mmCIF file of C-alpha atoms and ligand atoms in Angstrom:
data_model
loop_
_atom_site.group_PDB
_atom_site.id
_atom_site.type_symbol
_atom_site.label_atom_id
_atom_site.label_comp_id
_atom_site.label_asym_id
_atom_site.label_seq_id
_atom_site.Cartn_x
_atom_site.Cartn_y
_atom_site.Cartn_z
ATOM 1 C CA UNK A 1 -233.283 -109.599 -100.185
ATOM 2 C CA UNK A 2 -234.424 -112.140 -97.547
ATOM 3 C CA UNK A 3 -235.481 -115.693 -99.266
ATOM 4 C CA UNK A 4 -239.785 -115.111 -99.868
ATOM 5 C CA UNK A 5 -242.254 -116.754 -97.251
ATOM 6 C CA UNK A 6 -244.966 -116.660 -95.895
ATOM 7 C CA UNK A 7 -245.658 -115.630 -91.894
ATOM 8 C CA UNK A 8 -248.316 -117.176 -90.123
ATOM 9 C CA UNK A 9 -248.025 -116.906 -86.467
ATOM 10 C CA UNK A 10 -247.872 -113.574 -85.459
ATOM 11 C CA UNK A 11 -249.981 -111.266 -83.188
ATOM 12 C CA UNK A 12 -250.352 -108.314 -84.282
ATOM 13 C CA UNK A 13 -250.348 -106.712 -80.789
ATOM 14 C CA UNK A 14 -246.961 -108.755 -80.486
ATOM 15 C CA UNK A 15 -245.703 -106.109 -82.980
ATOM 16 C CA UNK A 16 -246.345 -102.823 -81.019
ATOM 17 C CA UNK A 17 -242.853 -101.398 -80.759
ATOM 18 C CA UNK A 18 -241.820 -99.421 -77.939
ATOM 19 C CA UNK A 19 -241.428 -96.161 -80.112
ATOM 20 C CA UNK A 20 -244.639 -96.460 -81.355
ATOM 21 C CA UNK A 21 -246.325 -97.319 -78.065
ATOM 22 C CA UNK A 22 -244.771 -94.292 -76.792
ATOM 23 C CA UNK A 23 -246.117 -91.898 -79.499
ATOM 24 C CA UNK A 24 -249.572 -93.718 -79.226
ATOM 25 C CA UNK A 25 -249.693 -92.907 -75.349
ATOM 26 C CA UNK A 26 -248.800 -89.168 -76.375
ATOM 27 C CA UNK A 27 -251.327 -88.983 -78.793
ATOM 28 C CA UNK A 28 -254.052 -90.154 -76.412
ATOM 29 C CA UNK A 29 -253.021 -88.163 -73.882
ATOM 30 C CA UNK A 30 -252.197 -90.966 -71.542
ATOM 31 C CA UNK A 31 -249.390 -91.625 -68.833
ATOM 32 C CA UNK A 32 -246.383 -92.846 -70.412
ATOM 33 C CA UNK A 33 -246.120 -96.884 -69.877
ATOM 34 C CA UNK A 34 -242.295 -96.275 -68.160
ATOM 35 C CA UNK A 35 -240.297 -93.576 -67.942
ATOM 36 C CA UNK A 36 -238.775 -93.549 -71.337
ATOM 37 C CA UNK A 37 -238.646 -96.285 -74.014
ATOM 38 C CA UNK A 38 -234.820 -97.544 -72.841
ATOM 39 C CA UNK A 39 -236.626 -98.433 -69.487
ATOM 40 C CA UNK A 40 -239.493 -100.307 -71.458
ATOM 41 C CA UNK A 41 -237.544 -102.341 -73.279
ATOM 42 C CA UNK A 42 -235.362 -103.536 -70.094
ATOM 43 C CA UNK A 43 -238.597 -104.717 -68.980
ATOM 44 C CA UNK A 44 -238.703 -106.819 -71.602
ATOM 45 C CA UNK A 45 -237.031 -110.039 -69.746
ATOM 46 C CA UNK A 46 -239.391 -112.725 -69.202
ATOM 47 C CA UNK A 47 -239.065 -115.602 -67.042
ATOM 48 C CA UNK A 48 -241.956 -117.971 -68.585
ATOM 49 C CA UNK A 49 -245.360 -117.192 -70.993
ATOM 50 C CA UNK A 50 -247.117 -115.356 -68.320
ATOM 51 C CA UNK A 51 -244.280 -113.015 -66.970
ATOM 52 C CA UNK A 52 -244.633 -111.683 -70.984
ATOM 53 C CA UNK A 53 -248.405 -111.818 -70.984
ATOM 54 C CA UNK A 54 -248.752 -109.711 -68.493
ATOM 55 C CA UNK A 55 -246.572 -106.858 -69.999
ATOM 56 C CA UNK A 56 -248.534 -107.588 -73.579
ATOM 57 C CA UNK A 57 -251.422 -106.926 -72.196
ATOM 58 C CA UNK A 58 -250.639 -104.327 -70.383
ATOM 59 C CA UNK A 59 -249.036 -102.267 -72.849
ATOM 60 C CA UNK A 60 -251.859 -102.515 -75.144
ATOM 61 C CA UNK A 61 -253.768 -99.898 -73.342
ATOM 62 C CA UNK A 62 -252.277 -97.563 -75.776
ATOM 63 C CA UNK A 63 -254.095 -98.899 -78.813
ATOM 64 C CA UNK A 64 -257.627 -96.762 -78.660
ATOM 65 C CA UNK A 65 -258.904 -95.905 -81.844
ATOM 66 C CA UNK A 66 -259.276 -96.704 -85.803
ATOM 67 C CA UNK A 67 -255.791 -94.749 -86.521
ATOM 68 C CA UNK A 68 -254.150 -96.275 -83.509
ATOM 69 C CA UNK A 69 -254.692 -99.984 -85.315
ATOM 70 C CA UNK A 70 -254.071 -99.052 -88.295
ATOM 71 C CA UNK A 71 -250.739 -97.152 -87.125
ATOM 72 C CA UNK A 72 -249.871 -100.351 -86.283
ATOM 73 C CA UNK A 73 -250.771 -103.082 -88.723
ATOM 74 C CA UNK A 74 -248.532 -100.596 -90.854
ATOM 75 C CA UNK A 75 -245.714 -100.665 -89.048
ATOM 76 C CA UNK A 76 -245.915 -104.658 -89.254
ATOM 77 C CA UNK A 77 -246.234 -104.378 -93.207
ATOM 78 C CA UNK A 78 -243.279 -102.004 -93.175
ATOM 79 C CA UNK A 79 -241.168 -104.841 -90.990
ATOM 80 C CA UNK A 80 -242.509 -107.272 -92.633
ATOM 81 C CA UNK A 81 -241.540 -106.398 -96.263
ATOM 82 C CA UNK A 82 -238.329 -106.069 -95.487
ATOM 83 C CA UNK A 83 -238.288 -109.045 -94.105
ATOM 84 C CA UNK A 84 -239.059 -111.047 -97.236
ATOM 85 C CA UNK A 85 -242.840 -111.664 -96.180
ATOM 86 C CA UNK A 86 -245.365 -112.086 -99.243
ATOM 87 C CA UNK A 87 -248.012 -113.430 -97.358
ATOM 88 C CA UNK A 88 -249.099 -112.818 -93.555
ATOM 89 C CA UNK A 89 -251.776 -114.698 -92.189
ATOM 90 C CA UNK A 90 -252.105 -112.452 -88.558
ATOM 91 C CA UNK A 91 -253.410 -113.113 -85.243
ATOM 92 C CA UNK A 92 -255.488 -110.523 -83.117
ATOM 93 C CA UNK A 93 -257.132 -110.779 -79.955
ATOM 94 C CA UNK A 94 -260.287 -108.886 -79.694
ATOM 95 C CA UNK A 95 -261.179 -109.646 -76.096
ATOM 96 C CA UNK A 96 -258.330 -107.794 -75.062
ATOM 97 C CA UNK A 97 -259.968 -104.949 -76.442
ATOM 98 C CA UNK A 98 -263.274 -105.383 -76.021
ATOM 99 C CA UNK A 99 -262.395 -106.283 -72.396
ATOM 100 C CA UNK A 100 -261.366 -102.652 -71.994
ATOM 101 C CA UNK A 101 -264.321 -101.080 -73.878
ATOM 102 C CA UNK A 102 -262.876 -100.609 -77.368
ATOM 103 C CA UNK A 103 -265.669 -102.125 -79.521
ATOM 104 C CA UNK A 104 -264.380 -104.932 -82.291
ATOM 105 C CA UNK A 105 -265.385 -102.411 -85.002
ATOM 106 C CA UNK A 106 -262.730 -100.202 -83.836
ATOM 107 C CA UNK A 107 -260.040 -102.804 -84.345
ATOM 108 C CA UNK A 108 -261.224 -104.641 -87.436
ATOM 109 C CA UNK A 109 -262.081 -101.452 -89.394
ATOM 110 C CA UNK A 110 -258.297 -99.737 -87.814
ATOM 111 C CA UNK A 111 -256.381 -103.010 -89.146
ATOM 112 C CA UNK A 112 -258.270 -103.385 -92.313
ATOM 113 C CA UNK A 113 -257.480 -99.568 -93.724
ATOM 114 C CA UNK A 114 -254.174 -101.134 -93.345
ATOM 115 C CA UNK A 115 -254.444 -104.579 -94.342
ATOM 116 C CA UNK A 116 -256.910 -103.730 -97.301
ATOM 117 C CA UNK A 117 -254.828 -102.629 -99.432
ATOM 118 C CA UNK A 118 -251.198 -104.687 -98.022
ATOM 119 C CA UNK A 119 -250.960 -106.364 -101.729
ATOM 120 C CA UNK A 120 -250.755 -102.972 -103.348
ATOM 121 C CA UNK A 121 -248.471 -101.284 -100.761
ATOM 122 C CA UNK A 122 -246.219 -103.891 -99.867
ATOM 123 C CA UNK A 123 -246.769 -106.758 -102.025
ATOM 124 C CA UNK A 124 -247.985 -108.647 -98.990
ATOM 125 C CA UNK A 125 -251.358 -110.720 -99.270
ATOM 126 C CA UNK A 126 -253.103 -110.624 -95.525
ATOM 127 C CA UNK A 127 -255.974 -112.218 -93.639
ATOM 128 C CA UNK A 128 -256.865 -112.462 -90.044
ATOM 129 C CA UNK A 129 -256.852 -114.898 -87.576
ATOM 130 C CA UNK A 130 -259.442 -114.017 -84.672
ATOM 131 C CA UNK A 131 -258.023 -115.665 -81.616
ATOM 132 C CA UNK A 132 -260.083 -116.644 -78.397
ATOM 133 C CA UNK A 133 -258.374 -116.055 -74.983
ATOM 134 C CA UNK A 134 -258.189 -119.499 -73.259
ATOM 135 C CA UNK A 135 -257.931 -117.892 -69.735
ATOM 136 C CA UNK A 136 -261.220 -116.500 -70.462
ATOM 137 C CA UNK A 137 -264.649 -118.475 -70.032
ATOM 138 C CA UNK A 138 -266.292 -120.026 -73.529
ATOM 139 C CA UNK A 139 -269.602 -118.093 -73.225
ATOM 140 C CA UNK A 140 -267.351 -114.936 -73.896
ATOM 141 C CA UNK A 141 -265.386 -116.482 -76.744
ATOM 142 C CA UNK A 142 -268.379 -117.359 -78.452
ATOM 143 C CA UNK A 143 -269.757 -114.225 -77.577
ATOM 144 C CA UNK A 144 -266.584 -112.502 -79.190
ATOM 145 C CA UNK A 145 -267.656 -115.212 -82.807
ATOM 146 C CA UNK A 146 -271.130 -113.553 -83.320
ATOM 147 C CA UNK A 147 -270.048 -110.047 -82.567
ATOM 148 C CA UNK A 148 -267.062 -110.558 -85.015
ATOM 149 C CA UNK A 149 -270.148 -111.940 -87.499
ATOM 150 C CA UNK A 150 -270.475 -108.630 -89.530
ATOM 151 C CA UNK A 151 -266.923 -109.085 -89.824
ATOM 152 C CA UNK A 152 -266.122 -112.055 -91.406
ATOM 153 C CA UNK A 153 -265.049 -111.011 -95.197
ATOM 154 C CA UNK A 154 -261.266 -110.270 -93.331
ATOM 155 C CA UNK A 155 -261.326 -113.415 -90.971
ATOM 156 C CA UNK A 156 -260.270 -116.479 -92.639
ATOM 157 C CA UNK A 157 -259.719 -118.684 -89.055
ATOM 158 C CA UNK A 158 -260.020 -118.674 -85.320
ATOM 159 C CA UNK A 159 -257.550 -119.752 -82.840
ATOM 160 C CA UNK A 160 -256.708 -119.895 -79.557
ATOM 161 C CA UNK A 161 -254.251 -118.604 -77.308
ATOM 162 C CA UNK A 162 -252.859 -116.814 -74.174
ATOM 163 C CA UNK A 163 -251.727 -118.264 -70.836
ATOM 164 C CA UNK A 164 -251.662 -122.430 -71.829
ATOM 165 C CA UNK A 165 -251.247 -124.991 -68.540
ATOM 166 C CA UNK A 166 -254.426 -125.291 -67.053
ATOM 167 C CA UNK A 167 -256.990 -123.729 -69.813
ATOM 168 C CA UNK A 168 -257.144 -127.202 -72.497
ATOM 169 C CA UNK A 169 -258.510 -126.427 -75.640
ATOM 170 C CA UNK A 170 -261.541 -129.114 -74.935
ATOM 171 C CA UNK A 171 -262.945 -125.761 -72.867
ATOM 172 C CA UNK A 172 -263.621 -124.768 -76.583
ATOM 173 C CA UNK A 173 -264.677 -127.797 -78.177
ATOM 174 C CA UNK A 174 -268.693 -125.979 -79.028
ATOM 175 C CA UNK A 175 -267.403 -122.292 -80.119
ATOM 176 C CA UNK A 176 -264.957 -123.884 -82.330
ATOM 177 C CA UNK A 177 -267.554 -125.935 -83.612
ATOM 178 C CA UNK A 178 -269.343 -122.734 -84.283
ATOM 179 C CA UNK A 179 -266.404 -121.175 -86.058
ATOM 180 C CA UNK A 180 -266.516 -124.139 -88.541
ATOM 181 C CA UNK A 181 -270.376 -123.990 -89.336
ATOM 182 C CA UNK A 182 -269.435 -119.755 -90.136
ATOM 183 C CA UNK A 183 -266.838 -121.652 -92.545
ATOM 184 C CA UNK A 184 -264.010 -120.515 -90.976
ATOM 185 C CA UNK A 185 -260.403 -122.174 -90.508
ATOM 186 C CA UNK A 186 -259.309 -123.587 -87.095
ATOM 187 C CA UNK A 187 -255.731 -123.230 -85.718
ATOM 188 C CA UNK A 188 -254.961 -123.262 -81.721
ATOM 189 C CA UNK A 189 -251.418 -122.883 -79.668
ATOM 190 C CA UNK A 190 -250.903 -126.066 -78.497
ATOM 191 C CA UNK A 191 -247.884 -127.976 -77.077
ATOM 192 C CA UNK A 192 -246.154 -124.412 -75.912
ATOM 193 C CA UNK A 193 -245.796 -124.870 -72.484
ATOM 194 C CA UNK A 194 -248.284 -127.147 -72.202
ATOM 195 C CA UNK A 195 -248.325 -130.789 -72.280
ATOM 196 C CA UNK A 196 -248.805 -133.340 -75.885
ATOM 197 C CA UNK A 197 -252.642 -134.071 -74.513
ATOM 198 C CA UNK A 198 -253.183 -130.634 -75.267
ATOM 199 C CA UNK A 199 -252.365 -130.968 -79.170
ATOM 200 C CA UNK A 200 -253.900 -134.373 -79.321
ATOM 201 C CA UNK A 201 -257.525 -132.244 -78.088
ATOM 202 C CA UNK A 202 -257.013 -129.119 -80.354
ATOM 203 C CA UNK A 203 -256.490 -131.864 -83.343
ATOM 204 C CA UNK A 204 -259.194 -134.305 -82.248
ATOM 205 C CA UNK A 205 -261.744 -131.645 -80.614
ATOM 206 C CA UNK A 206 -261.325 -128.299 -81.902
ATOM 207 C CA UNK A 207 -260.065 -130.143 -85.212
ATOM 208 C CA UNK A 208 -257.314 -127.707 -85.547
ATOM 209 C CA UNK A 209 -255.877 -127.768 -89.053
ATOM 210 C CA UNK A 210 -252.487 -126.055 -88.135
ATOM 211 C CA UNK A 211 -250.756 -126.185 -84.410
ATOM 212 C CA UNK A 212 -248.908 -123.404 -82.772
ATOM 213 C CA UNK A 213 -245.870 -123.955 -81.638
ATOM 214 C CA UNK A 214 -246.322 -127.685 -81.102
ATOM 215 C CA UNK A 215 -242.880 -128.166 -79.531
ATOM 216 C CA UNK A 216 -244.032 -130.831 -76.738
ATOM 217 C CA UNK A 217 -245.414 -133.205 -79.616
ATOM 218 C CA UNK A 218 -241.912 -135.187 -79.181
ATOM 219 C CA UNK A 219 -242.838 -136.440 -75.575
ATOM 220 C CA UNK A 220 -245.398 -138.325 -77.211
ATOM 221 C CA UNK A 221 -243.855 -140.442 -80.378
ATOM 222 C CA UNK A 222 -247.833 -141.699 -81.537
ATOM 223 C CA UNK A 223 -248.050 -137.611 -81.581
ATOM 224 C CA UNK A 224 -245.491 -137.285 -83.830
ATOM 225 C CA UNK A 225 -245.880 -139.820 -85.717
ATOM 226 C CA UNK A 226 -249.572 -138.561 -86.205
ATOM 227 C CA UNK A 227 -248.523 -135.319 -87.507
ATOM 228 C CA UNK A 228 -246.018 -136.637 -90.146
ATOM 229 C CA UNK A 229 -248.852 -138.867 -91.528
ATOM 230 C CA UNK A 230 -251.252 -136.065 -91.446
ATOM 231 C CA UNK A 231 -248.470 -133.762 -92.715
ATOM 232 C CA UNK A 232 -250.373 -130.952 -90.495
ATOM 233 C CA UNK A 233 -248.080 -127.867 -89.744
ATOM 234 C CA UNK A 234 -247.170 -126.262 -86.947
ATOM 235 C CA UNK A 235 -245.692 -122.526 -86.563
ATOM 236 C CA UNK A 236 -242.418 -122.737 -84.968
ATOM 237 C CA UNK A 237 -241.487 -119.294 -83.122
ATOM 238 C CA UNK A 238 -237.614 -120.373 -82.375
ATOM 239 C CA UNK A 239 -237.135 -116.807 -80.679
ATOM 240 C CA UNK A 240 -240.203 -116.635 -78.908
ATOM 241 C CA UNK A 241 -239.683 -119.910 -76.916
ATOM 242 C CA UNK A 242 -236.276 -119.108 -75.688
ATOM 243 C CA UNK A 243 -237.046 -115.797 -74.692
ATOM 244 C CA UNK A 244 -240.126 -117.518 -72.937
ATOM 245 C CA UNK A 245 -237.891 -120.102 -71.521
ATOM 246 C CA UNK A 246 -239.697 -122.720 -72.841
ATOM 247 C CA UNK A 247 -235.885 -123.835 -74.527
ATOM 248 C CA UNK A 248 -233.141 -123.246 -72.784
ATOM 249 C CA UNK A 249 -231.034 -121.529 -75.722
ATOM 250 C CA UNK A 250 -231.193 -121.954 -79.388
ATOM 251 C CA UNK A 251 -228.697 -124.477 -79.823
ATOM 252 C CA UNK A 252 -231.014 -127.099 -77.988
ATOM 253 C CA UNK A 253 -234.372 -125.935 -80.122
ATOM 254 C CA UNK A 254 -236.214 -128.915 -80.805
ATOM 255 C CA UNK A 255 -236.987 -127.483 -84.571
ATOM 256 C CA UNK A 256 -234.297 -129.699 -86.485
ATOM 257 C CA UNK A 257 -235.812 -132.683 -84.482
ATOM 258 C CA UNK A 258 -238.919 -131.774 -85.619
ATOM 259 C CA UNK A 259 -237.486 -131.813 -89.390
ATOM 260 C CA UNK A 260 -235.820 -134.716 -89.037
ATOM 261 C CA UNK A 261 -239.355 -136.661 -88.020
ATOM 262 C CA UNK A 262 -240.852 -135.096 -91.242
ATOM 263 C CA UNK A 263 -243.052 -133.253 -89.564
ATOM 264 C CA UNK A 264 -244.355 -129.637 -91.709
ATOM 265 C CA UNK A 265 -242.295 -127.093 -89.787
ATOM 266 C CA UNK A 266 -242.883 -123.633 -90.553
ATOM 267 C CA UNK A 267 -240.177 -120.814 -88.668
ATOM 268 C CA UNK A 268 -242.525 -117.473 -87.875
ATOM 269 C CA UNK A 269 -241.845 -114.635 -84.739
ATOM 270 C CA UNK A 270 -244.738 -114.702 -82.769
ATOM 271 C CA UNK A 271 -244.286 -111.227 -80.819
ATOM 272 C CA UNK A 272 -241.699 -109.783 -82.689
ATOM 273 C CA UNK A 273 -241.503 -106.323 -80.571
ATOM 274 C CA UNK A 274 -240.575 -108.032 -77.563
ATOM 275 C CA UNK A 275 -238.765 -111.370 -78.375
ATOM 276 C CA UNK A 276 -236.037 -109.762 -80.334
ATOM 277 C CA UNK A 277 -236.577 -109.965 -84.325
ATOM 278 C CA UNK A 278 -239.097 -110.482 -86.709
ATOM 279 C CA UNK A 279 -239.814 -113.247 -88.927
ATOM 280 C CA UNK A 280 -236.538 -113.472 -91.262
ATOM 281 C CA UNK A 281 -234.532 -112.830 -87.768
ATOM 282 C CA UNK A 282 -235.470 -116.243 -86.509
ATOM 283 C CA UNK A 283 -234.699 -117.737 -90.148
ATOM 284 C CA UNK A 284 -231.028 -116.203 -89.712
ATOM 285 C CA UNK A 285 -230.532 -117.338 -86.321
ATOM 286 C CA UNK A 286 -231.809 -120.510 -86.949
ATOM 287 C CA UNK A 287 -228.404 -120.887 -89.827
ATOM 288 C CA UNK A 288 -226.045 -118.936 -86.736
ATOM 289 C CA UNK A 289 -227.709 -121.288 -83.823
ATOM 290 C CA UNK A 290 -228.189 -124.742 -85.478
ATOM 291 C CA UNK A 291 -225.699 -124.304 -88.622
ATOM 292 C CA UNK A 292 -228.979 -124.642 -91.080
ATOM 293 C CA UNK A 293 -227.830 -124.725 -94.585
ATOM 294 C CA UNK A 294 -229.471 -122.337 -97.706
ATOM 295 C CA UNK A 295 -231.144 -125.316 -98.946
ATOM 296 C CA UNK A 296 -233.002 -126.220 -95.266
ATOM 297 C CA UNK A 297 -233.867 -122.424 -94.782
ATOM 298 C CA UNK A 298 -235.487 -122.798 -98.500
ATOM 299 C CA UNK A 299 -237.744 -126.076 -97.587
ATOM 300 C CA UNK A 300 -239.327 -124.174 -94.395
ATOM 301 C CA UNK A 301 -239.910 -121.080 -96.718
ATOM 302 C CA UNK A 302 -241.928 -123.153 -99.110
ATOM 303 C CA UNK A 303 -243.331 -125.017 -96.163
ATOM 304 C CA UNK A 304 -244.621 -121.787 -94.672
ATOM 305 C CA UNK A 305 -246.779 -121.428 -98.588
ATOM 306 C CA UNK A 306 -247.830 -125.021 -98.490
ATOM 307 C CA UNK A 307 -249.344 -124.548 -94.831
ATOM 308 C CA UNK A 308 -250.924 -121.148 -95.548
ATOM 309 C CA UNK A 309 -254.691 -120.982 -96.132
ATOM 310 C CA UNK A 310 -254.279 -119.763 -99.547
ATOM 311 C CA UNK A 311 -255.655 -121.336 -102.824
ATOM 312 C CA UNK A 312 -253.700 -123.784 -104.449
ATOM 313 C CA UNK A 313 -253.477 -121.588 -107.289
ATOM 314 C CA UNK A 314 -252.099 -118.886 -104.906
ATOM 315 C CA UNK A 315 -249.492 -121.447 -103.100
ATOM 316 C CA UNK A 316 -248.172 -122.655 -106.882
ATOM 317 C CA UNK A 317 -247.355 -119.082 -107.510
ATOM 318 C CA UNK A 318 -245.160 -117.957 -104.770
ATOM 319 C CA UNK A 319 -243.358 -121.507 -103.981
HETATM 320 N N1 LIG B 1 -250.393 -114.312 -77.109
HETATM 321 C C1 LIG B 1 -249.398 -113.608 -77.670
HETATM 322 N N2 LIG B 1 -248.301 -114.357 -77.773
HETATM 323 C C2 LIG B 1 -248.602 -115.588 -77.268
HETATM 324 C C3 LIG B 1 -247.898 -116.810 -77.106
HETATM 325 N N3 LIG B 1 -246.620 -116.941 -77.468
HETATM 326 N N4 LIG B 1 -248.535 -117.852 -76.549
HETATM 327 C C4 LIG B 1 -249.808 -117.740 -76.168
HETATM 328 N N5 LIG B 1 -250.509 -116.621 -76.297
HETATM 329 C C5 LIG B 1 -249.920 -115.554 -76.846
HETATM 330 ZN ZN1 LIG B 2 -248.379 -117.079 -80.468
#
């Protein structure tokens, strides 16, 4: 059984498998995304973060009602389990729903008839992440907040993410502000493709509590040395940035650099479906890639508990 942990970057969307996107398009009577699910998944070869964007988004048009959601939050548990995961903290972006008329009802109450009962089906605690599109203007991110308000018993955090370089998180400096004052959590991608400013603003504006990805924090050595102090984590998705490009291969991912600074390094899969394995995946080729040992693999599955949002109480029991 693969070594307990916790996941906490990964969109939920990211986890639409082909198979399943297929049978969803079927059962809504629409147009087949490609020709047959071989042919999608060819398509999945991506050249930087927006090349995949645009085929996320895109193939999210299948996902249309309550069953559709929940359809696939299972699937994720299913993968999930297997995978060793006892806790899943998960993003989902509800203005690329809403943006397409499905109403934020739809997709909370479809993942939470999953989700609600996770601990009982597959031993997996959950809680949602509400992420803001940073490619879209403010007004509608804070728009997105008070129409997720009725919401907020399955919401623990907001963060923000989609296409980086250009779209700095100090664009969300008041609706993150918001999000705090509606005692929520704050996390934000940061440091992906774009540049160390970026995670200096979602720390010192947004006052992000975890970073995603985070990778470009060692071009700036005050950064780093920042985040050791602070011991504040960030979500490493090794698979994700090579199939993004953002590394060239994982031999030369930065994540044993990132150890070695002392920095709180947590290994999760980001968009699982389309960047080649899930969660324990990128924990096994992490060992094949880098030659990390049992006892490294161990410290960023109790790092994964110890940067979680869960209770102290919660953390001592599954570390
Ligand atoms: N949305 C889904 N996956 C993402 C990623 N890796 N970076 C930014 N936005 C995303
Ligand atoms: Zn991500």
């Amino acid at each position: 059984m693969p070594i307990p942990k916790a996941e906490l970057h990964v969109h939920i969307e990211g986890t639409l498998e082909p198979e399943l996107a297929f049978a969803l398009a079927r059962r809504n009577g629409l147009t087949p995304p490609h020709p047959d699910v071989d042919s999608l998944r060819r398509a999945y070869s991506f050249t930087d973060l927006q090349s995949f964007l645009d085929l996320y988004y895109a193939l999210m048009d299948v996902l249309r009602t309550e069953a559709d959601f929940t359809d696939l939050a299972t699937a994720y548990l299913d993968r999930a389990a297997a995978q060793g995961v006892r806790h899943a903290e998960i993003f989902f972006d509800p203005q690329a729903h809403t943006g397409r008329g499905i109403s934020l009802d739809t997709v909370v109450n479809g993942l939470t008839a999953a989700l609600n009962t996770s601990e009982h089906t597959h031993n997996i605690s959950t809680t949602l992440i509400l992420c803001f599109l940073r490619d879209r203007p403010a007004a509608e991110a804070l728009d997105t907040l008070h129409q997720a308000r009725p919401h907020l018993e399955h919401i623990s955090a907001v963060g923000l993410d989609s296409a980086e370089v250009g779209h700095p998180p100090e664009k969300f400096t008041e609706v993150f502000a918001a999000a705090r004052d509606l005692g929520l959590r704050r996390v934000a991608h940061a440091g992906e493709e774009g540049p160390a400013s970026y995670i200096w603003q979602a720390l010192n504006l947004l006052g992000a509590e975890r970073i995603d990805h985070g990778i470009r924090c060692l071009e700036d050595p005050d950064l780093v040395t920042h985040l050791a102090a602070t011991q504040t984590p960030l979500t490493v998705c090794p698979l994700s940035n090579v199939r993004l490009r953002a590394v060239p291969d994982l031999a030369q991912h930065p994540l044993p650099a990132l150890m070695e600074a002392g920095l709180l390094v947590t290994v999760n899969s980001d968009d699982p479906s389309y960047f080649g394995g899930y969660v324990h995946d990128n924990y096994q080729a992490l060992h094949t890639h880098l030659g990390l040992g049992a006892e490294q693999l161990r410290q960023l599955a109790r790092n994964s508990f110890t940067a979680s949002f869960l209770t102290p109480q919660r953390k001592a029991q599954l570390i």
